[in-house]
């Protein structure tokens, strides 16, 4: 990976009353420009809450946005940020791998653990879990996602018999998650989607060392 660009939309509201941050055409144009400029990937930061000033991460859900961009580009990588603290590994594994197939092998996942109290309050918590708990959960979350992505052994299935040799349950039973598997779709053409992690703490560096393809 040589270079990525974070796609941040224009102002929340322009003088004519429009909202660029929900304009899919604006995102598509930016991704196409990145592709024409030979940028390796476009990257979407994300949070599931507005900041105290009412601004912050106010734009479309990356997991919903990227399939639309995938259909309008051919080569640029598509990296979505998704939290391990307020999601489930099966749903995330399925979403990212679906984008990977839609884009013909261009999807990536940026692992975050989410320490913002504003996000916690959107999920029924007064404050986020401790750093140690968030990273224990993140490690198990990423482990389950990886197992699900690899639960189909071949790129092309021979049948939909769940006992067929090209797929198998993962039967994960851990501290935070119990997931049977297998996933509903075959593995990525490159094995798994690309994984990124940007944490600078000791725990974050450990998670990156264990799971990330890019840091």
PDB file of C-alpha atoms in Angstrom:
ATOM      1  CA  UNK A   1       0.000   0.000   0.000  1.00  0.00           C
ATOM      2  CA  UNK A   2       1.690   3.181  -1.180  1.00  0.00           C
ATOM      3  CA  UNK A   3      -0.881   5.860  -0.489  1.00  0.00           C
ATOM      4  CA  UNK A   4      -4.451   6.265   0.713  1.00  0.00           C
ATOM      5  CA  UNK A   5      -6.712   9.282   0.911  1.00  0.00           C
ATOM      6  CA  UNK A   6      -9.416   9.892   3.486  1.00  0.00           C
ATOM      7  CA  UNK A   7     -12.615  10.884   1.708  1.00  0.00           C
ATOM      8  CA  UNK A   8     -14.095  13.724   3.734  1.00  0.00           C
ATOM      9  CA  UNK A   9     -17.075  15.467   2.137  1.00  0.00           C
ATOM     10  CA  UNK A  10     -17.624  19.183   1.803  1.00  0.00           C
ATOM     11  CA  UNK A  11     -19.308  21.460   4.361  1.00  0.00           C
ATOM     12  CA  UNK A  12     -22.278  20.210   6.367  1.00  0.00           C
ATOM     13  CA  UNK A  13     -24.421  22.785   4.555  1.00  0.00           C
ATOM     14  CA  UNK A  14     -23.541  25.101   1.689  1.00  0.00           C
ATOM     15  CA  UNK A  15     -24.871  28.576   0.998  1.00  0.00           C
ATOM     16  CA  UNK A  16     -27.592  27.210  -1.275  1.00  0.00           C
ATOM     17  CA  UNK A  17     -28.904  24.916   1.477  1.00  0.00           C
ATOM     18  CA  UNK A  18     -27.585  21.636   0.044  1.00  0.00           C
ATOM     19  CA  UNK A  19     -25.782  18.991   2.121  1.00  0.00           C
ATOM     20  CA  UNK A  20     -22.657  17.623   0.360  1.00  0.00           C
ATOM     21  CA  UNK A  21     -22.031  15.114   3.130  1.00  0.00           C
ATOM     22  CA  UNK A  22     -25.012  13.041   1.945  1.00  0.00           C
ATOM     23  CA  UNK A  23     -24.410  13.544  -1.787  1.00  0.00           C
ATOM     24  CA  UNK A  24     -23.335  10.209  -3.267  1.00  0.00           C
ATOM     25  CA  UNK A  25     -22.202  11.957  -6.458  1.00  0.00           C
ATOM     26  CA  UNK A  26     -19.742  14.019  -4.423  1.00  0.00           C
ATOM     27  CA  UNK A  27     -18.196  10.877  -2.928  1.00  0.00           C
ATOM     28  CA  UNK A  28     -18.097   9.105  -6.285  1.00  0.00           C
ATOM     29  CA  UNK A  29     -16.346  12.034  -7.960  1.00  0.00           C
ATOM     30  CA  UNK A  30     -13.726  12.089  -5.193  1.00  0.00           C
ATOM     31  CA  UNK A  31     -13.110   8.338  -5.454  1.00  0.00           C
ATOM     32  CA  UNK A  32     -12.840   8.533  -9.240  1.00  0.00           C
ATOM     33  CA  UNK A  33     -10.340  11.393  -8.923  1.00  0.00           C
ATOM     34  CA  UNK A  34      -8.321   9.296  -6.472  1.00  0.00           C
ATOM     35  CA  UNK A  35      -8.366   6.405  -8.915  1.00  0.00           C
ATOM     36  CA  UNK A  36      -7.339   8.598 -11.851  1.00  0.00           C
ATOM     37  CA  UNK A  37      -4.477   9.914  -9.714  1.00  0.00           C
ATOM     38  CA  UNK A  38      -3.259   6.345  -9.085  1.00  0.00           C
ATOM     39  CA  UNK A  39      -4.011   6.495  -5.364  1.00  0.00           C
ATOM     40  CA  UNK A  40      -4.071   2.968  -3.930  1.00  0.00           C
ATOM     41  CA  UNK A  41      -7.185   3.282  -1.787  1.00  0.00           C
ATOM     42  CA  UNK A  42      -9.828   5.595  -0.407  1.00  0.00           C
ATOM     43  CA  UNK A  43     -10.349   5.465   3.341  1.00  0.00           C
ATOM     44  CA  UNK A  44     -13.397   6.360   5.408  1.00  0.00           C
ATOM     45  CA  UNK A  45     -12.984   7.295   9.041  1.00  0.00           C
ATOM     46  CA  UNK A  46     -16.193   6.960  11.030  1.00  0.00           C
ATOM     47  CA  UNK A  47     -17.925   7.501  14.344  1.00  0.00           C
ATOM     48  CA  UNK A  48     -21.477   6.724  15.394  1.00  0.00           C
ATOM     49  CA  UNK A  49     -22.142  10.036  17.136  1.00  0.00           C
ATOM     50  CA  UNK A  50     -21.903  13.759  16.551  1.00  0.00           C
ATOM     51  CA  UNK A  51     -19.393  15.778  18.531  1.00  0.00           C
ATOM     52  CA  UNK A  52     -20.359  18.282  21.237  1.00  0.00           C
ATOM     53  CA  UNK A  53     -20.415  21.039  18.609  1.00  0.00           C
ATOM     54  CA  UNK A  54     -22.939  19.131  16.510  1.00  0.00           C
ATOM     55  CA  UNK A  55     -20.365  18.410  13.821  1.00  0.00           C
ATOM     56  CA  UNK A  56     -17.781  15.655  13.750  1.00  0.00           C
ATOM     57  CA  UNK A  57     -18.423  12.563  11.620  1.00  0.00           C
ATOM     58  CA  UNK A  58     -21.612  13.613   9.864  1.00  0.00           C
ATOM     59  CA  UNK A  59     -21.768  11.565   6.713  1.00  0.00           C
ATOM     60  CA  UNK A  60     -23.137   8.377   5.249  1.00  0.00           C
ATOM     61  CA  UNK A  61     -22.388   4.966   6.757  1.00  0.00           C
ATOM     62  CA  UNK A  62     -19.189   3.686   5.051  1.00  0.00           C
ATOM     63  CA  UNK A  63     -20.547   0.133   4.785  1.00  0.00           C
ATOM     64  CA  UNK A  64     -23.522   1.497   2.840  1.00  0.00           C
ATOM     65  CA  UNK A  65     -21.531   4.046   0.851  1.00  0.00           C
ATOM     66  CA  UNK A  66     -18.741   1.817  -0.442  1.00  0.00           C
ATOM     67  CA  UNK A  67     -20.871  -0.521  -2.620  1.00  0.00           C
ATOM     68  CA  UNK A  68     -22.136   2.517  -4.527  1.00  0.00           C
ATOM     69  CA  UNK A  69     -18.568   3.736  -5.053  1.00  0.00           C
ATOM     70  CA  UNK A  70     -17.467   0.225  -6.022  1.00  0.00           C
ATOM     71  CA  UNK A  71     -19.840   0.247  -8.989  1.00  0.00           C
ATOM     72  CA  UNK A  72     -18.393   3.548 -10.250  1.00  0.00           C
ATOM     73  CA  UNK A  73     -14.692   2.666  -9.946  1.00  0.00           C
ATOM     74  CA  UNK A  74     -12.476  -0.173 -11.150  1.00  0.00           C
ATOM     75  CA  UNK A  75      -9.146  -0.232  -9.326  1.00  0.00           C
ATOM     76  CA  UNK A  76      -9.031   1.914  -6.188  1.00  0.00           C
ATOM     77  CA  UNK A  77      -9.190   0.119  -2.836  1.00  0.00           C
ATOM     78  CA  UNK A  78     -12.193   0.766  -0.578  1.00  0.00           C
ATOM     79  CA  UNK A  79     -11.492   0.858   3.175  1.00  0.00           C
ATOM     80  CA  UNK A  80     -14.306   1.157   5.723  1.00  0.00           C
ATOM     81  CA  UNK A  81     -13.827   1.962   9.401  1.00  0.00           C
ATOM     82  CA  UNK A  82     -16.022  -0.178  11.654  1.00  0.00           C
ATOM     83  CA  UNK A  83     -15.969  -0.454  15.447  1.00  0.00           C
ATOM     84  CA  UNK A  84     -15.492  -3.694  17.332  1.00  0.00           C
ATOM     85  CA  UNK A  85     -17.049  -2.216  20.480  1.00  0.00           C
ATOM     86  CA  UNK A  86     -20.574  -1.638  19.191  1.00  0.00           C
ATOM     87  CA  UNK A  87     -21.014  -4.263  16.494  1.00  0.00           C
ATOM     88  CA  UNK A  88     -21.054  -8.024  15.973  1.00  0.00           C
ATOM     89  CA  UNK A  89     -18.418  -9.986  14.068  1.00  0.00           C
ATOM     90  CA  UNK A  90     -20.809 -12.001  11.911  1.00  0.00           C
ATOM     91  CA  UNK A  91     -22.609  -8.913  10.583  1.00  0.00           C
ATOM     92  CA  UNK A  92     -19.331  -7.059   9.969  1.00  0.00           C
ATOM     93  CA  UNK A  93     -17.632 -10.047   8.309  1.00  0.00           C
ATOM     94  CA  UNK A  94     -20.589 -10.476   5.983  1.00  0.00           C
ATOM     95  CA  UNK A  95     -20.790  -6.753   5.129  1.00  0.00           C
ATOM     96  CA  UNK A  96     -17.078  -6.313   4.360  1.00  0.00           C
ATOM     97  CA  UNK A  97     -16.849  -9.531   2.352  1.00  0.00           C
ATOM     98  CA  UNK A  98     -19.973  -8.539   0.405  1.00  0.00           C
ATOM     99  CA  UNK A  99     -18.292  -5.257  -0.518  1.00  0.00           C
ATOM    100  CA  UNK A 100     -15.187  -7.215  -1.471  1.00  0.00           C
ATOM    101  CA  UNK A 101     -17.162  -9.340  -3.922  1.00  0.00           C
ATOM    102  CA  UNK A 102     -19.108  -6.337  -5.273  1.00  0.00           C
ATOM    103  CA  UNK A 103     -15.814  -4.524  -5.904  1.00  0.00           C
ATOM    104  CA  UNK A 104     -14.040  -7.650  -7.222  1.00  0.00           C
ATOM    105  CA  UNK A 105     -11.521  -7.834  -4.415  1.00  0.00           C
ATOM    106  CA  UNK A 106     -10.972  -4.210  -3.346  1.00  0.00           C
ATOM    107  CA  UNK A 107     -12.452  -4.044   0.169  1.00  0.00           C
ATOM    108  CA  UNK A 108     -10.660  -3.309   3.423  1.00  0.00           C
ATOM    109  CA  UNK A 109     -11.607  -2.997   7.089  1.00  0.00           C
ATOM    110  CA  UNK A 110     -10.067  -0.470   9.483  1.00  0.00           C
ATOM    111  CA  UNK A 111     -10.373  -1.804  13.056  1.00  0.00           C
ATOM    112  CA  UNK A 112     -11.283   0.721  15.759  1.00  0.00           C
ATOM    113  CA  UNK A 113     -12.400   0.235  19.362  1.00  0.00           C
ATOM    114  CA  UNK A 114     -14.261   3.561  19.937  1.00  0.00           C
ATOM    115  CA  UNK A 115     -13.510   5.444  23.156  1.00  0.00           C
ATOM    116  CA  UNK A 116     -15.945   8.350  22.596  1.00  0.00           C
ATOM    117  CA  UNK A 117     -18.561   8.607  25.410  1.00  0.00           C
ATOM    118  CA  UNK A 118     -21.003  10.179  22.942  1.00  0.00           C
ATOM    119  CA  UNK A 119     -21.043   6.915  20.996  1.00  0.00           C
ATOM    120  CA  UNK A 120     -21.566   4.903  24.190  1.00  0.00           C
ATOM    121  CA  UNK A 121     -24.700   6.866  24.949  1.00  0.00           C
ATOM    122  CA  UNK A 122     -26.103   5.933  21.546  1.00  0.00           C
ATOM    123  CA  UNK A 123     -25.772   2.263  22.505  1.00  0.00           C
ATOM    124  CA  UNK A 124     -27.291   2.379  25.977  1.00  0.00           C
ATOM    125  CA  UNK A 125     -24.073   2.873  27.974  1.00  0.00           C
ATOM    126  CA  UNK A 126     -23.091   5.816  30.173  1.00  0.00           C
ATOM    127  CA  UNK A 127     -19.435   5.467  29.212  1.00  0.00           C
ATOM    128  CA  UNK A 128     -17.287   3.235  27.010  1.00  0.00           C
ATOM    129  CA  UNK A 129     -15.763   0.030  28.346  1.00  0.00           C
ATOM    130  CA  UNK A 130     -12.226   0.251  29.703  1.00  0.00           C
ATOM    131  CA  UNK A 131      -9.336   0.242  27.239  1.00  0.00           C
ATOM    132  CA  UNK A 132      -8.337  -3.262  28.327  1.00  0.00           C
ATOM    133  CA  UNK A 133     -11.854  -4.605  27.781  1.00  0.00           C
ATOM    134  CA  UNK A 134     -12.212  -2.830  24.433  1.00  0.00           C
ATOM    135  CA  UNK A 135      -9.028  -4.390  23.116  1.00  0.00           C
ATOM    136  CA  UNK A 136      -9.808  -7.858  24.469  1.00  0.00           C
ATOM    137  CA  UNK A 137     -13.111  -7.583  22.636  1.00  0.00           C
ATOM    138  CA  UNK A 138     -11.390  -6.206  19.512  1.00  0.00           C
ATOM    139  CA  UNK A 139      -8.937  -9.096  19.386  1.00  0.00           C
ATOM    140  CA  UNK A 140     -11.692 -11.677  19.738  1.00  0.00           C
ATOM    141  CA  UNK A 141     -13.888  -9.789  17.260  1.00  0.00           C
ATOM    142  CA  UNK A 142     -11.125  -9.723  14.627  1.00  0.00           C
ATOM    143  CA  UNK A 143     -10.322 -13.376  15.274  1.00  0.00           C
ATOM    144  CA  UNK A 144     -13.949 -14.348  14.627  1.00  0.00           C
ATOM    145  CA  UNK A 145     -14.138 -12.195  11.493  1.00  0.00           C
ATOM    146  CA  UNK A 146     -10.995 -13.849  10.144  1.00  0.00           C
ATOM    147  CA  UNK A 147     -12.352 -17.328  10.892  1.00  0.00           C
ATOM    148  CA  UNK A 148     -15.617 -16.479   9.118  1.00  0.00           C
ATOM    149  CA  UNK A 149     -13.804 -15.101   6.071  1.00  0.00           C
ATOM    150  CA  UNK A 150     -11.871 -18.361   5.850  1.00  0.00           C
ATOM    151  CA  UNK A 151     -14.811 -20.675   6.614  1.00  0.00           C
ATOM    152  CA  UNK A 152     -15.174 -21.359   2.883  1.00  0.00           C
ATOM    153  CA  UNK A 153     -12.095 -23.188   1.672  1.00  0.00           C
ATOM    154  CA  UNK A 154     -12.582 -22.656  -2.051  1.00  0.00           C
ATOM    155  CA  UNK A 155     -13.399 -19.552  -4.071  1.00  0.00           C
ATOM    156  CA  UNK A 156     -16.195 -21.383  -5.898  1.00  0.00           C
ATOM    157  CA  UNK A 157     -18.666 -23.633  -4.083  1.00  0.00           C
ATOM    158  CA  UNK A 158     -19.706 -27.009  -5.444  1.00  0.00           C
ATOM    159  CA  UNK A 159     -23.021 -27.294  -3.602  1.00  0.00           C
ATOM    160  CA  UNK A 160     -25.145 -25.741  -0.870  1.00  0.00           C
ATOM    161  CA  UNK A 161     -24.854 -28.816   1.366  1.00  0.00           C
ATOM    162  CA  UNK A 162     -23.601 -27.451   4.699  1.00  0.00           C
ATOM    163  CA  UNK A 163     -21.651 -30.650   5.200  1.00  0.00           C
ATOM    164  CA  UNK A 164     -19.756 -30.114   1.952  1.00  0.00           C
ATOM    165  CA  UNK A 165     -15.953 -30.107   2.309  1.00  0.00           C
ATOM    166  CA  UNK A 166     -15.546 -26.568   0.923  1.00  0.00           C
ATOM    167  CA  UNK A 167     -17.026 -24.871   3.997  1.00  0.00           C
ATOM    168  CA  UNK A 168     -17.353 -25.603   7.696  1.00  0.00           C
ATOM    169  CA  UNK A 169     -18.662 -24.066  10.932  1.00  0.00           C
ATOM    170  CA  UNK A 170     -16.208 -22.131  13.064  1.00  0.00           C
ATOM    171  CA  UNK A 171     -17.947 -22.986  16.391  1.00  0.00           C
ATOM    172  CA  UNK A 172     -16.358 -20.060  18.211  1.00  0.00           C
ATOM    173  CA  UNK A 173     -17.162 -19.731  21.917  1.00  0.00           C
ATOM    174  CA  UNK A 174     -15.208 -16.976  23.655  1.00  0.00           C
ATOM    175  CA  UNK A 175     -15.361 -14.274  26.299  1.00  0.00           C
ATOM    176  CA  UNK A 176     -17.532 -11.918  24.248  1.00  0.00           C
ATOM    177  CA  UNK A 177     -18.895 -13.885  21.283  1.00  0.00           C
ATOM    178  CA  UNK A 178     -20.452 -17.212  20.439  1.00  0.00           C
ATOM    179  CA  UNK A 179     -20.585 -17.705  16.672  1.00  0.00           C
ATOM    180  CA  UNK A 180     -21.364 -20.920  14.832  1.00  0.00           C
ATOM    181  CA  UNK A 181     -20.617 -20.044  11.204  1.00  0.00           C
ATOM    182  CA  UNK A 182     -19.847 -20.651   8.435  1.00  0.00           C
ATOM    183  CA  UNK A 183     -20.368 -17.381   6.595  1.00  0.00           C
ATOM    184  CA  UNK A 184     -22.981 -17.301   3.822  1.00  0.00           C
ATOM    185  CA  UNK A 185     -20.632 -16.303   1.009  1.00  0.00           C
ATOM    186  CA  UNK A 186     -17.334 -17.670  -0.341  1.00  0.00           C
ATOM    187  CA  UNK A 187     -13.996 -16.211   0.563  1.00  0.00           C
ATOM    188  CA  UNK A 188     -12.353 -13.246  -1.132  1.00  0.00           C
ATOM    189  CA  UNK A 189     -10.419 -13.783  -4.345  1.00  0.00           C
ATOM    190  CA  UNK A 190      -7.254 -12.767  -2.422  1.00  0.00           C
ATOM    191  CA  UNK A 191      -8.087 -14.958   0.592  1.00  0.00           C
ATOM    192  CA  UNK A 192      -9.472 -12.267   2.901  1.00  0.00           C
ATOM    193  CA  UNK A 193     -10.233  -8.544   2.620  1.00  0.00           C
ATOM    194  CA  UNK A 194      -7.371  -6.278   3.688  1.00  0.00           C
ATOM    195  CA  UNK A 195      -7.270  -5.274   7.382  1.00  0.00           C
ATOM    196  CA  UNK A 196      -5.935  -2.000   8.808  1.00  0.00           C
ATOM    197  CA  UNK A 197      -5.407  -0.737  12.362  1.00  0.00           C
ATOM    198  CA  UNK A 198      -4.251   2.677  13.557  1.00  0.00           C
ATOM    199  CA  UNK A 199      -4.143   2.479  17.354  1.00  0.00           C
ATOM    200  CA  UNK A 200      -0.989   3.844  18.980  1.00  0.00           C
ATOM    201  CA  UNK A 201      -1.373   2.310  22.439  1.00  0.00           C
ATOM    202  CA  UNK A 202       0.424  -0.885  23.452  1.00  0.00           C
ATOM    203  CA  UNK A 203      -2.874  -2.772  23.074  1.00  0.00           C
ATOM    204  CA  UNK A 204      -3.524  -1.215  19.669  1.00  0.00           C
ATOM    205  CA  UNK A 205      -0.050  -2.084  18.445  1.00  0.00           C
ATOM    206  CA  UNK A 206      -0.606  -5.642  19.650  1.00  0.00           C
ATOM    207  CA  UNK A 207      -3.895  -5.898  17.768  1.00  0.00           C
ATOM    208  CA  UNK A 208      -2.237  -4.496  14.644  1.00  0.00           C
ATOM    209  CA  UNK A 209       0.633  -6.973  14.899  1.00  0.00           C
ATOM    210  CA  UNK A 210      -1.793  -9.856  15.199  1.00  0.00           C
ATOM    211  CA  UNK A 211      -4.365  -8.972  12.546  1.00  0.00           C
ATOM    212  CA  UNK A 212      -3.470  -5.993  10.359  1.00  0.00           C
ATOM    213  CA  UNK A 213      -2.080  -5.987   6.837  1.00  0.00           C
ATOM    214  CA  UNK A 214      -1.542  -2.233   7.043  1.00  0.00           C
ATOM    215  CA  UNK A 215      -0.864   0.053  10.003  1.00  0.00           C
TER     216      UNK A 215
END
